[in-house]
JSON list of C-alpha atoms in Angstrom, two decimals:
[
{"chain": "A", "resi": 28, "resn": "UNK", "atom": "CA", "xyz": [100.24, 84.49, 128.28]},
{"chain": "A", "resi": 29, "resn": "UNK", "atom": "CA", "xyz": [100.55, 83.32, 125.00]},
{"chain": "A", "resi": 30, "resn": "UNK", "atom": "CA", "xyz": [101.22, 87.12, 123.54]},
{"chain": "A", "resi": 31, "resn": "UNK", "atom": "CA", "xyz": [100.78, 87.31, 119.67]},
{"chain": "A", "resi": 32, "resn": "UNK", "atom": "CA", "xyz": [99.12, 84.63, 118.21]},
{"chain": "A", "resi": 33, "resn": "UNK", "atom": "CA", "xyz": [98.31, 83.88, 114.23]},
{"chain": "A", "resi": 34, "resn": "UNK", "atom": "CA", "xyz": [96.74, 81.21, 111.94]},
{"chain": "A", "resi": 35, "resn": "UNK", "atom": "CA", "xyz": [97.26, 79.50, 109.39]},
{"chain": "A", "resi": 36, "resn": "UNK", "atom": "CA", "xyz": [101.10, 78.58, 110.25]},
{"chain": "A", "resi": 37, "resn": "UNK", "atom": "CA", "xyz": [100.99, 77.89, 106.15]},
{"chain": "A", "resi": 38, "resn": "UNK", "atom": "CA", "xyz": [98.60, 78.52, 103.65]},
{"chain": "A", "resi": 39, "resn": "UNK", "atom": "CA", "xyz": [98.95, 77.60, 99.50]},
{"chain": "A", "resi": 40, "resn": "UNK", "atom": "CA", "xyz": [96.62, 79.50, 97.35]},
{"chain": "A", "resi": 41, "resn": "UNK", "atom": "CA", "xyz": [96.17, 79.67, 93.92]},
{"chain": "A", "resi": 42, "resn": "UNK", "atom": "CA", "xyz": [95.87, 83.03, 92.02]},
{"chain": "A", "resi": 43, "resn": "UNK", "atom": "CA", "xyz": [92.33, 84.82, 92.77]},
{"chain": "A", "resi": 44, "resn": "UNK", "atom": "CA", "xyz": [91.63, 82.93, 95.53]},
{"chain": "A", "resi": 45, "resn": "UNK", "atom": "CA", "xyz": [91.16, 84.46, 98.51]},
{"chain": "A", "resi": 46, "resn": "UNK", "atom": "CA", "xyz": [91.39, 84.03, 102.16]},
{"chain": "A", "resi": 47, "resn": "UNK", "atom": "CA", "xyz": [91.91, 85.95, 105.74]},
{"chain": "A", "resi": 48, "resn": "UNK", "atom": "CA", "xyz": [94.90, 85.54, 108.19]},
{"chain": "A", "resi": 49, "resn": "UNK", "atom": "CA", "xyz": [94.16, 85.66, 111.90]},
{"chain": "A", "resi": 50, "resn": "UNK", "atom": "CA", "xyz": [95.68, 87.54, 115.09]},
{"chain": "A", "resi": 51, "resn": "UNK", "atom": "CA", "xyz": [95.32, 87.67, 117.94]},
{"chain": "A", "resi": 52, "resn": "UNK", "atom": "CA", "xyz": [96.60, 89.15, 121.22]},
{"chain": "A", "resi": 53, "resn": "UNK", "atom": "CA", "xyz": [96.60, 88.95, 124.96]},
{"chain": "A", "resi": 54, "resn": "UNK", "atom": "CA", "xyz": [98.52, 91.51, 126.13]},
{"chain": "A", "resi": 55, "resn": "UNK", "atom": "CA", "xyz": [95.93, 93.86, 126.05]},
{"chain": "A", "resi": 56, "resn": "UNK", "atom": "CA", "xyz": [97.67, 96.24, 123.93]},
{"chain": "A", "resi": 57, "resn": "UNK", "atom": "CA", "xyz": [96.20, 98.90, 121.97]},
{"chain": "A", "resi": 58, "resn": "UNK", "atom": "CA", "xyz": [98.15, 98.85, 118.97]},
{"chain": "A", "resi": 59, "resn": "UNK", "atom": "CA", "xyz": [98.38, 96.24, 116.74]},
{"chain": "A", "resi": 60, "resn": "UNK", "atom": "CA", "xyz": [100.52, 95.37, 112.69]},
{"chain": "A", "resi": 61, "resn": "UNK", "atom": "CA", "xyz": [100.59, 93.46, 109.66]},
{"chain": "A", "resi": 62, "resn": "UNK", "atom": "CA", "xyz": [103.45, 92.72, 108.34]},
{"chain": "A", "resi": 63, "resn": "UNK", "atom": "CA", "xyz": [105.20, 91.05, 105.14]},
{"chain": "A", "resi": 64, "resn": "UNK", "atom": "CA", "xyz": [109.08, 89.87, 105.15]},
{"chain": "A", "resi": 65, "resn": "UNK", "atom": "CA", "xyz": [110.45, 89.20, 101.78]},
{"chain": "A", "resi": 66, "resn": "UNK", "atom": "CA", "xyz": [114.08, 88.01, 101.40]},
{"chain": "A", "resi": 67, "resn": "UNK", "atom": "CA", "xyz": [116.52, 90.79, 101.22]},
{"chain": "A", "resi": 68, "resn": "UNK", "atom": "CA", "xyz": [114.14, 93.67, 102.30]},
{"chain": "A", "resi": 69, "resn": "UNK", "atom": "CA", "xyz": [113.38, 93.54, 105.88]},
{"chain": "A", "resi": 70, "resn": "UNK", "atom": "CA", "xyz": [109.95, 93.89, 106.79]},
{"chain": "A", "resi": 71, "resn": "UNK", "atom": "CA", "xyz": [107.17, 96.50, 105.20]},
{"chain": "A", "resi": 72, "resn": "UNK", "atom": "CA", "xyz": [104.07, 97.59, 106.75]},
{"chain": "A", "resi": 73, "resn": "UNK", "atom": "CA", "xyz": [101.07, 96.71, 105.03]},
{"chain": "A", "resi": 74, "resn": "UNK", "atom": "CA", "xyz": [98.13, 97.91, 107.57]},
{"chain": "A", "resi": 75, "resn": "UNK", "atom": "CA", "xyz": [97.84, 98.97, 110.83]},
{"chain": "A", "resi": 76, "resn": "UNK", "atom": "CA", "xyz": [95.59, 99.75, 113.94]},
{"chain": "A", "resi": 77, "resn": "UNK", "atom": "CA", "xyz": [96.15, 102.26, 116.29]},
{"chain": "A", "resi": 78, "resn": "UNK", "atom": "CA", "xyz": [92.95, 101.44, 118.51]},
{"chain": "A", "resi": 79, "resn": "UNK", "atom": "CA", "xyz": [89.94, 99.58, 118.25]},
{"chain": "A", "resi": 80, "resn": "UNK", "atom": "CA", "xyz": [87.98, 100.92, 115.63]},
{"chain": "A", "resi": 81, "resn": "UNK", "atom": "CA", "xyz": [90.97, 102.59, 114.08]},
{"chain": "A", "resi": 82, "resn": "UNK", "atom": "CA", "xyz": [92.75, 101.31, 111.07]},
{"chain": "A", "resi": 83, "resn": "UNK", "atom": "CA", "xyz": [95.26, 102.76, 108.43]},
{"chain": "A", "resi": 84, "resn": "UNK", "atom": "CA", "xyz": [97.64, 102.23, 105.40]},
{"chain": "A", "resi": 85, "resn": "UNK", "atom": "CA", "xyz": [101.11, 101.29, 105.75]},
{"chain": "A", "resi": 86, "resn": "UNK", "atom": "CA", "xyz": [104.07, 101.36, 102.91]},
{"chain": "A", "resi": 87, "resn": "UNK", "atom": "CA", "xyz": [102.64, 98.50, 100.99]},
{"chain": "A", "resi": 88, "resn": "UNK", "atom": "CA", "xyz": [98.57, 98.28, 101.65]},
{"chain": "A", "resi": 89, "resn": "UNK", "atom": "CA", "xyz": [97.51, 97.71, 98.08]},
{"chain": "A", "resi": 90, "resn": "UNK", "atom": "CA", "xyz": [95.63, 93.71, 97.29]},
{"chain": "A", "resi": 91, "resn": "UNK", "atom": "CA", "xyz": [95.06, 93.96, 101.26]},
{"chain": "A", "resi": 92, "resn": "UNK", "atom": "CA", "xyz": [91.75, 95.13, 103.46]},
{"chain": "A", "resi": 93, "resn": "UNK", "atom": "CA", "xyz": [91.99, 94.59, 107.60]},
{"chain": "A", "resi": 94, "resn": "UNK", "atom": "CA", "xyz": [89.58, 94.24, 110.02]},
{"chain": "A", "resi": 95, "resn": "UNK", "atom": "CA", "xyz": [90.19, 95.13, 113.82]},
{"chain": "A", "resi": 96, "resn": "UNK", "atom": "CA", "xyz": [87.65, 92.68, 115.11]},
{"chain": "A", "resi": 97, "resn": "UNK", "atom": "CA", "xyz": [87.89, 93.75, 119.09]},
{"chain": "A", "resi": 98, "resn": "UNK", "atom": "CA", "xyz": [90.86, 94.89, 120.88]},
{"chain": "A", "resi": 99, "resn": "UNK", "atom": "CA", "xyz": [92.21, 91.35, 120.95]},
{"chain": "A", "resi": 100, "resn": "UNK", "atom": "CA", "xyz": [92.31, 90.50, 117.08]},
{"chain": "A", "resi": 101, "resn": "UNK", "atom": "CA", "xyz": [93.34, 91.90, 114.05]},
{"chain": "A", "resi": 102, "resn": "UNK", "atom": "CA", "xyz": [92.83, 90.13, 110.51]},
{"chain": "A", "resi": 103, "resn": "UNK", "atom": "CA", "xyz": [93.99, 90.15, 107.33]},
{"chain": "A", "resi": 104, "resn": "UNK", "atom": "CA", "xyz": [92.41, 89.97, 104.27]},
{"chain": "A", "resi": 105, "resn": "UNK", "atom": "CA", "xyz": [93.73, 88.82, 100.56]},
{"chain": "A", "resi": 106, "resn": "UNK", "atom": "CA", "xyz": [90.68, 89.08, 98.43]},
{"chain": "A", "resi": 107, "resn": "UNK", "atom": "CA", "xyz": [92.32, 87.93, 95.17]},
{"chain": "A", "resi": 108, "resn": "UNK", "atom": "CA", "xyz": [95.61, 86.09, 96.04]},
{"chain": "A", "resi": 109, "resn": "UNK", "atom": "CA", "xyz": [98.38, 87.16, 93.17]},
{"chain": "A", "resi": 110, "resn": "UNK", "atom": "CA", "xyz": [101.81, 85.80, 93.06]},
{"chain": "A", "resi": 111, "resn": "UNK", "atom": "CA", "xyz": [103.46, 88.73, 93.98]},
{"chain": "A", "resi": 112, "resn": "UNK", "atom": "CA", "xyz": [101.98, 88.35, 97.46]},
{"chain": "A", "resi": 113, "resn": "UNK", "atom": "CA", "xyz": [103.63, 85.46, 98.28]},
{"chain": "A", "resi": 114, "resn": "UNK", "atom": "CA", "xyz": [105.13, 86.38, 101.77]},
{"chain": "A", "resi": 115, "resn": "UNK", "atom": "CA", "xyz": [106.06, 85.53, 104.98]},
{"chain": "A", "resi": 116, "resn": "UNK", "atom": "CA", "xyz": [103.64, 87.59, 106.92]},
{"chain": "A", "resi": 117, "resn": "UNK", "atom": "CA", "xyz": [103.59, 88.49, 110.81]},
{"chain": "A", "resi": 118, "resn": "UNK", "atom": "CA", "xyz": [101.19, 90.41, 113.22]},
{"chain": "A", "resi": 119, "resn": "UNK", "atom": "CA", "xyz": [102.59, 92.64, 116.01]},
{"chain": "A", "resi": 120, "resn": "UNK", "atom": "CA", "xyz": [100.99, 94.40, 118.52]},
{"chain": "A", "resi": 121, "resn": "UNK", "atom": "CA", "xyz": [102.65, 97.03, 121.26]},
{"chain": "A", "resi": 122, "resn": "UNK", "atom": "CA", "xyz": [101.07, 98.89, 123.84]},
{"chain": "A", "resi": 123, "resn": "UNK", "atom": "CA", "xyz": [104.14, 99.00, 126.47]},
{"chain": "A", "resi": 124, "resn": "UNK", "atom": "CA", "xyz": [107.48, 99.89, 127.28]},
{"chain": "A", "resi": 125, "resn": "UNK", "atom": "CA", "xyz": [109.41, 102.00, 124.24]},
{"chain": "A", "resi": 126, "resn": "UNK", "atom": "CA", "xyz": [106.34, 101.50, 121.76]},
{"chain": "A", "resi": 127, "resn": "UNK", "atom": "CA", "xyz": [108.05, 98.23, 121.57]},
{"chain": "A", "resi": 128, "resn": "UNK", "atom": "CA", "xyz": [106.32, 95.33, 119.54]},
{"chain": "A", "resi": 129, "resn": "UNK", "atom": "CA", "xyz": [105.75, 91.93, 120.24]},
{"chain": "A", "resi": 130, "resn": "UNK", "atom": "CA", "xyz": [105.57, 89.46, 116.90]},
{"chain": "A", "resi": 131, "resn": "UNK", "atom": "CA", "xyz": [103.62, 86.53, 116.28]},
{"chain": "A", "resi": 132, "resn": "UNK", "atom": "CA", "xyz": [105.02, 83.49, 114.53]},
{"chain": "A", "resi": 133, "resn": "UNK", "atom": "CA", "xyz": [104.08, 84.02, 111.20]},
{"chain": "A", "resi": 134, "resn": "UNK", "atom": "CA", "xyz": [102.08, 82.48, 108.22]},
{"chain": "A", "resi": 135, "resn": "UNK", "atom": "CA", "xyz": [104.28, 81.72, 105.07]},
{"chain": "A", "resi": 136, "resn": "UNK", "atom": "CA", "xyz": [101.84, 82.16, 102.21]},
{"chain": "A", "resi": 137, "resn": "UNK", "atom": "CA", "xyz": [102.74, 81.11, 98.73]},
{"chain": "A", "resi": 138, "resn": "UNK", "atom": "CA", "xyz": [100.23, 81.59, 96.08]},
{"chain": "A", "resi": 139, "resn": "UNK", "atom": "CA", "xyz": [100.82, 80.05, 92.48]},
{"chain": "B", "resi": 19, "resn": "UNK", "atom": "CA", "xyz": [114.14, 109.75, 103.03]},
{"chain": "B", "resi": 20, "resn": "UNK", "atom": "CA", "xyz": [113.59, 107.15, 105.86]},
{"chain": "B", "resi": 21, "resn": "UNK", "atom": "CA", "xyz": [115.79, 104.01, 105.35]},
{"chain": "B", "resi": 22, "resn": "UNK", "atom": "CA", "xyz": [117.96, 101.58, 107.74]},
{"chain": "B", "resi": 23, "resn": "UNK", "atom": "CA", "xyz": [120.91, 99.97, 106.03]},
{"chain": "B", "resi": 24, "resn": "UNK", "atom": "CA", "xyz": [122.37, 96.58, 107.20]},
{"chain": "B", "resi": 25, "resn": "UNK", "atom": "CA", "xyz": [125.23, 94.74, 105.99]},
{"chain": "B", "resi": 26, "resn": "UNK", "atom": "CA", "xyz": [123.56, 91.70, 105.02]},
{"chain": "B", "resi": 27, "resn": "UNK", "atom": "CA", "xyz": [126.20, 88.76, 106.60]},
{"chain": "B", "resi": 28, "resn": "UNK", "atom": "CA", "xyz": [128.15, 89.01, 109.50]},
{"chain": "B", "resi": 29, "resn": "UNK", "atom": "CA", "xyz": [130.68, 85.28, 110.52]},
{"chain": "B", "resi": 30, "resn": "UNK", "atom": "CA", "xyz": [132.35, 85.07, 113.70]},
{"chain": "B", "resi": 31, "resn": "UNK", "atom": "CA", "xyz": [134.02, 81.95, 115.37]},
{"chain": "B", "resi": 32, "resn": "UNK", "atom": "CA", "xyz": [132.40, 80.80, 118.38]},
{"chain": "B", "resi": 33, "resn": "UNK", "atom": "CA", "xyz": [133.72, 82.80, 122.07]},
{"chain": "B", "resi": 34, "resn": "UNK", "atom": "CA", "xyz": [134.52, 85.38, 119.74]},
{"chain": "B", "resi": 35, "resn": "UNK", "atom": "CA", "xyz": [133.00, 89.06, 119.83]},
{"chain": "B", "resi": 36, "resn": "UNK", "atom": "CA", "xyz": [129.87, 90.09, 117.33]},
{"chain": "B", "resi": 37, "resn": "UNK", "atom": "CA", "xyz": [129.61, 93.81, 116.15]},
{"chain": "B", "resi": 38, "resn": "UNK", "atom": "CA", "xyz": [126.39, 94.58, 113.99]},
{"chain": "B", "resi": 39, "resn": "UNK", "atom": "CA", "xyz": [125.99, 97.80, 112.50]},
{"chain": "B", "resi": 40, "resn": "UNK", "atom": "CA", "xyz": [123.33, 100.18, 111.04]},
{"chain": "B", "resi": 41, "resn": "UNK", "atom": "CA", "xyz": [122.83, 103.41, 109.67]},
{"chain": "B", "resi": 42, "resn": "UNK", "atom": "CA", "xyz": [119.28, 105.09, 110.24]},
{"chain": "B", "resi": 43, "resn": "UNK", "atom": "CA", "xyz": [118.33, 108.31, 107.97]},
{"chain": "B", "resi": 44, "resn": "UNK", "atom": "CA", "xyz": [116.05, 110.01, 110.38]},
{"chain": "B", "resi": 45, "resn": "UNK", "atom": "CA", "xyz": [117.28, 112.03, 113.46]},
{"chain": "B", "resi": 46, "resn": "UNK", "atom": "CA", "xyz": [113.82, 112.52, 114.79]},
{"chain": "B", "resi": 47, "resn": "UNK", "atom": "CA", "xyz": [113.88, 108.74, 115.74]},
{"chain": "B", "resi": 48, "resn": "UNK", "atom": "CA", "xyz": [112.54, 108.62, 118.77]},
{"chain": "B", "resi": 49, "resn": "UNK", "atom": "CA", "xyz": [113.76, 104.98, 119.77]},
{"chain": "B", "resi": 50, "resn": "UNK", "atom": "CA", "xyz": [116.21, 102.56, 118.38]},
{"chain": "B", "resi": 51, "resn": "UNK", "atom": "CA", "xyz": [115.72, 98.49, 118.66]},
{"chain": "B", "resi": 52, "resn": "UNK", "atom": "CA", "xyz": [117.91, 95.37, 118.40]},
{"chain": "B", "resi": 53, "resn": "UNK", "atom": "CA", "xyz": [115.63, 92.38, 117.14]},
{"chain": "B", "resi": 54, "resn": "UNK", "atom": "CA", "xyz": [116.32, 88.73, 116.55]},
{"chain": "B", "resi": 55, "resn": "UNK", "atom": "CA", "xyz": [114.91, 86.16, 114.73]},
{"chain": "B", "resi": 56, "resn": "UNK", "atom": "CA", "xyz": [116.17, 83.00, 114.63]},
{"chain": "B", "resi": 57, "resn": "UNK", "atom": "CA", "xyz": [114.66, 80.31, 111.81]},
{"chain": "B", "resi": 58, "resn": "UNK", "atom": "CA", "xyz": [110.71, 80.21, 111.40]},
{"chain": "B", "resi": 59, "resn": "UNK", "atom": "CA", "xyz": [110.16, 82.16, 114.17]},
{"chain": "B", "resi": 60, "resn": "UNK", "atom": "CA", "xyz": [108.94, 85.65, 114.63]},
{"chain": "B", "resi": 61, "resn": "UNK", "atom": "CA", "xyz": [111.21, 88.85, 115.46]},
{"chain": "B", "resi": 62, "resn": "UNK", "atom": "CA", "xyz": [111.91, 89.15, 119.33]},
{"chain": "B", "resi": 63, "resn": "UNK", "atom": "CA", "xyz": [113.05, 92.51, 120.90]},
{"chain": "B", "resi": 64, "resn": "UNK", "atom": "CA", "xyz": [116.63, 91.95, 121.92]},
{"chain": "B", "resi": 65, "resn": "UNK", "atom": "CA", "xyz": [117.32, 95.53, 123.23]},
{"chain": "B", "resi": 66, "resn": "UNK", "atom": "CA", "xyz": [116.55, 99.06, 122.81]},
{"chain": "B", "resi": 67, "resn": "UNK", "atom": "CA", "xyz": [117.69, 102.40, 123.31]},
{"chain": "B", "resi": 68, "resn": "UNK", "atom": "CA", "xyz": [116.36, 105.88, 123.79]},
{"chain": "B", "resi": 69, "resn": "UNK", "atom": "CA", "xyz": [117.75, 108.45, 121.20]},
{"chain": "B", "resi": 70, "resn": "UNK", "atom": "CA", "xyz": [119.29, 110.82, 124.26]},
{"chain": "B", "resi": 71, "resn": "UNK", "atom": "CA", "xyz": [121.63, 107.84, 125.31]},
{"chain": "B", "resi": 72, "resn": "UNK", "atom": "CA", "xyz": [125.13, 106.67, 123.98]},
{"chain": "B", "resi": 73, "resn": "UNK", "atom": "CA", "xyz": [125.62, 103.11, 125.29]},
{"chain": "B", "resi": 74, "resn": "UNK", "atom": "CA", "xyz": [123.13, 100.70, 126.78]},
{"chain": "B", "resi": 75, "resn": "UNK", "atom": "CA", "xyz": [124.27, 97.51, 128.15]},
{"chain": "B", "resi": 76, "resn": "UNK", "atom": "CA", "xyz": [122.78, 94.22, 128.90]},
{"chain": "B", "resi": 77, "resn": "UNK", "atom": "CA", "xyz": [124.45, 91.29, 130.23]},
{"chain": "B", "resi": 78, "resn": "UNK", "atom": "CA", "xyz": [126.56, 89.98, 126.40]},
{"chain": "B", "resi": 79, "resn": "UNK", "atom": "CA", "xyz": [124.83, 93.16, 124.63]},
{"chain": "B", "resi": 80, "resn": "UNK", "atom": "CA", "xyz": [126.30, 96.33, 124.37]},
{"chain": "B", "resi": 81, "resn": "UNK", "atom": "CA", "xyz": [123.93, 98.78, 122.48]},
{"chain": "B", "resi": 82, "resn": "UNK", "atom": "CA", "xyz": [126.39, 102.16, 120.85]},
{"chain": "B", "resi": 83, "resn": "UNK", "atom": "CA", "xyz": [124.59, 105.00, 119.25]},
{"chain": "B", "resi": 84, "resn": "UNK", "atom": "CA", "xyz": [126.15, 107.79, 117.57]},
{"chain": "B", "resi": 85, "resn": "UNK", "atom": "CA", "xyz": [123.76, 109.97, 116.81]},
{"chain": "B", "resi": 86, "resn": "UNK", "atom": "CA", "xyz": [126.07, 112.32, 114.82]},
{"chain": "B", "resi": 87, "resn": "UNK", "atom": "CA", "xyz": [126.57, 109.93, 112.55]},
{"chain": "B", "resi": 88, "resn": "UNK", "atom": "CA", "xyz": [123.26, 108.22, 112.65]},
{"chain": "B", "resi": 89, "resn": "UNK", "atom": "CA", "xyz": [124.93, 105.12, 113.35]},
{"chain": "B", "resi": 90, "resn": "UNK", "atom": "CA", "xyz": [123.64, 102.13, 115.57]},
{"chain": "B", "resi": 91, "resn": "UNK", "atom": "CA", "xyz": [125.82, 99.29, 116.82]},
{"chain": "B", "resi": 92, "resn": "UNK", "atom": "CA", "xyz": [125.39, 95.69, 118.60]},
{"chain": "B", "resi": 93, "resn": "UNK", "atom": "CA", "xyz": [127.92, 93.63, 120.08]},
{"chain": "B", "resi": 94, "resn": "UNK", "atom": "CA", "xyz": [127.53, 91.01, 121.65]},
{"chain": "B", "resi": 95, "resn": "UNK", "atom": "CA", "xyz": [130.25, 89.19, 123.35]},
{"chain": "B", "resi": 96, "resn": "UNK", "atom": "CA", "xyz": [131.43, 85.93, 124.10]},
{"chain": "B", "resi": 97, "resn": "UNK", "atom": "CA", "xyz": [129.22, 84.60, 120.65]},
{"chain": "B", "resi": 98, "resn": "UNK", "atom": "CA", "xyz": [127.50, 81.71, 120.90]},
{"chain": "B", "resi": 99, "resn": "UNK", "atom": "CA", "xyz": [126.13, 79.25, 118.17]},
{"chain": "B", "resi": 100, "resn": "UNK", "atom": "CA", "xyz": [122.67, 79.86, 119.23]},
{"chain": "B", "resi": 101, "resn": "UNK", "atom": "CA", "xyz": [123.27, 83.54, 118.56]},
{"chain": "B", "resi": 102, "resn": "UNK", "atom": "CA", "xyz": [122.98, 82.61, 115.09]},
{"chain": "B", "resi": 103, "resn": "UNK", "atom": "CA", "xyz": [120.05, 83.91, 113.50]},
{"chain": "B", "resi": 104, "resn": "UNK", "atom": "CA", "xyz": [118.94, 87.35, 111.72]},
{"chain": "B", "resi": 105, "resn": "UNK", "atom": "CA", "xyz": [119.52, 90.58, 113.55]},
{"chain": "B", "resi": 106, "resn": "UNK", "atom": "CA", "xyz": [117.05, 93.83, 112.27]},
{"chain": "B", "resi": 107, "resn": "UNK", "atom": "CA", "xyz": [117.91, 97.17, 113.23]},
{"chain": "B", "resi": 108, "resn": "UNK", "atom": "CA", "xyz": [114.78, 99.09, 113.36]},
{"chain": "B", "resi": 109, "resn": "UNK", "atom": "CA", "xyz": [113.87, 103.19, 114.39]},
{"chain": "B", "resi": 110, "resn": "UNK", "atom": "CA", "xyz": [111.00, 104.61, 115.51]},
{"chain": "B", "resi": 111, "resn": "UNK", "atom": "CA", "xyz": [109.43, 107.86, 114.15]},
{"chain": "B", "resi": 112, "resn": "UNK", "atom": "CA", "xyz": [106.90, 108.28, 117.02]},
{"chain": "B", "resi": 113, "resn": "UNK", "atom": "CA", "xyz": [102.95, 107.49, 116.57]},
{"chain": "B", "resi": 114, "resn": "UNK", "atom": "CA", "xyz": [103.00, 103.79, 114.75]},
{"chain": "B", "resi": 115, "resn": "UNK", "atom": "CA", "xyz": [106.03, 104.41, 112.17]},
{"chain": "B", "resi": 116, "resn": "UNK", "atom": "CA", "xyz": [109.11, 101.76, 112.82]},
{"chain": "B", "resi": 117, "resn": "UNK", "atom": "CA", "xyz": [111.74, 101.19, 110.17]},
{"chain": "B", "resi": 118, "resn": "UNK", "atom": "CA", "xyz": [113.19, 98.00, 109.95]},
{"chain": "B", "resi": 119, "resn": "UNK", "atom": "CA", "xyz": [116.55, 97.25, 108.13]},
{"chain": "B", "resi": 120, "resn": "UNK", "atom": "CA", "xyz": [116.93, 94.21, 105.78]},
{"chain": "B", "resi": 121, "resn": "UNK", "atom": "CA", "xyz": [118.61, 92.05, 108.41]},
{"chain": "B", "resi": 122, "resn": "UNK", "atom": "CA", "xyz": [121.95, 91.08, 109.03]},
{"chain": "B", "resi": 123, "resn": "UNK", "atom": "CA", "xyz": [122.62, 87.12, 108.98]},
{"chain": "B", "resi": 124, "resn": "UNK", "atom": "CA", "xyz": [124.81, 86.22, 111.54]},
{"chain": "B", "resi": 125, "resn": "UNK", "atom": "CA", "xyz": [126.99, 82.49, 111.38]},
{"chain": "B", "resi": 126, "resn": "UNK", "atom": "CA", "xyz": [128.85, 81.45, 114.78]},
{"chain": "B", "resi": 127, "resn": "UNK", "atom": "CA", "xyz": [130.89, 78.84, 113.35]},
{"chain": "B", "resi": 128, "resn": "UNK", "atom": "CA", "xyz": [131.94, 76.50, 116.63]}
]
């Protein structure tokens, strides 16, 4: 099992570009995250997905649209890159034990 | 409102014992998590504990909830330095709500 995986591992963009981060999972979980971790404040929900065919807003959705593709993968989409979305970002995904969730590696996105 | 407070640094000396705490705001959580993430990695569950239970213990970790004071602790004994790395206290609301805390940076120096 490779659990949560995501691409890019690192992406550069420059202001009003725009470009979609990939997850995926094989776990077979329902439930699945987006993430972004900024120094000194932990880690804020930006989307999530219940269930295939389900998604909704988290604490800080705004500059972001998602897409849950199949029950395996869950994207990410910037459509006009500003600087105040550079982040590290991570996918999770749960489904088991505790509501418990398993995190991908991250992409560290810095757009200038 | 919902929040999870961290101290932000935490230094021990190597053999020595680790105690992380956390405050959570909400005493509906229904569960209460331990994570780790050590440098350009993702977060990885270390432990977690039901809100009914007091203690929880796993090999080094000993989990301590007080849930009078809405206060979650992690020791972990016998420190190593590859326990360094970023420890997030995080609560779960039920449905697909988890607070996480800022994180707490722990040093082992050897």
């Amino acid at each position: 099992n490779a659990g949560v995986t995501q691409t890019p591992k690192f992406q550069v963009l420059k202001t009003g570009q725009s470009m979609t981060l990939q997850c995926a999972q094989d776990m077979n979980h329902n439930s699945m995250y987006w993430y972004r971790q900024d120094p000194g404040m932990g880690l804020r929900l930006i989307y999530y997905s219940a269930s295939e065919g389900t998604t909704d807003k988290g604490e800080v959705p705004n500059g972001y649209n998602v897409s849950r593709l199949n029950k395996r993968e869950f994207s990410l989409r910037l459509e006009s890159a500003a600087p105040s979305q550079t982040s590290v970002y991570f996918c999770a995904s749960s489904g088991g034990t505790a509501d418990t969730q398993y995190f991908g590696p991250g992409t560290r996105l810095t757009v200038l | 409102g919902e929040d999870v407070e961290q101290s932000l640094f935490l230094s021990v000396r190597e053999g020595d014992s680790s105690v992380i705490n956390c405050t959570y705001t909400d005493s509906s959580s229904t569960y209460l998590y331990w994570y780790k993430q050590e440098p350009g990695a993702g977060l990885q569950l270390l432990t977690y504990i039901f809100s009914n239970m007091d203690m929880k213990q796993d090999q080094r970790l000993t989990v301590l909830l007080n849930k009078k004071d809405k206060h979650l602790s992690l020791r972990i004994a016998d420190t190593q330095t590859g326990d360094s790395a970023i420890y997030f206290c995080a609560e779960t609301l039920g449905g697909f709500k988890t607070i996480f805390g800022a994180g707490t940076r722990l040093f082992v120096k050897a």
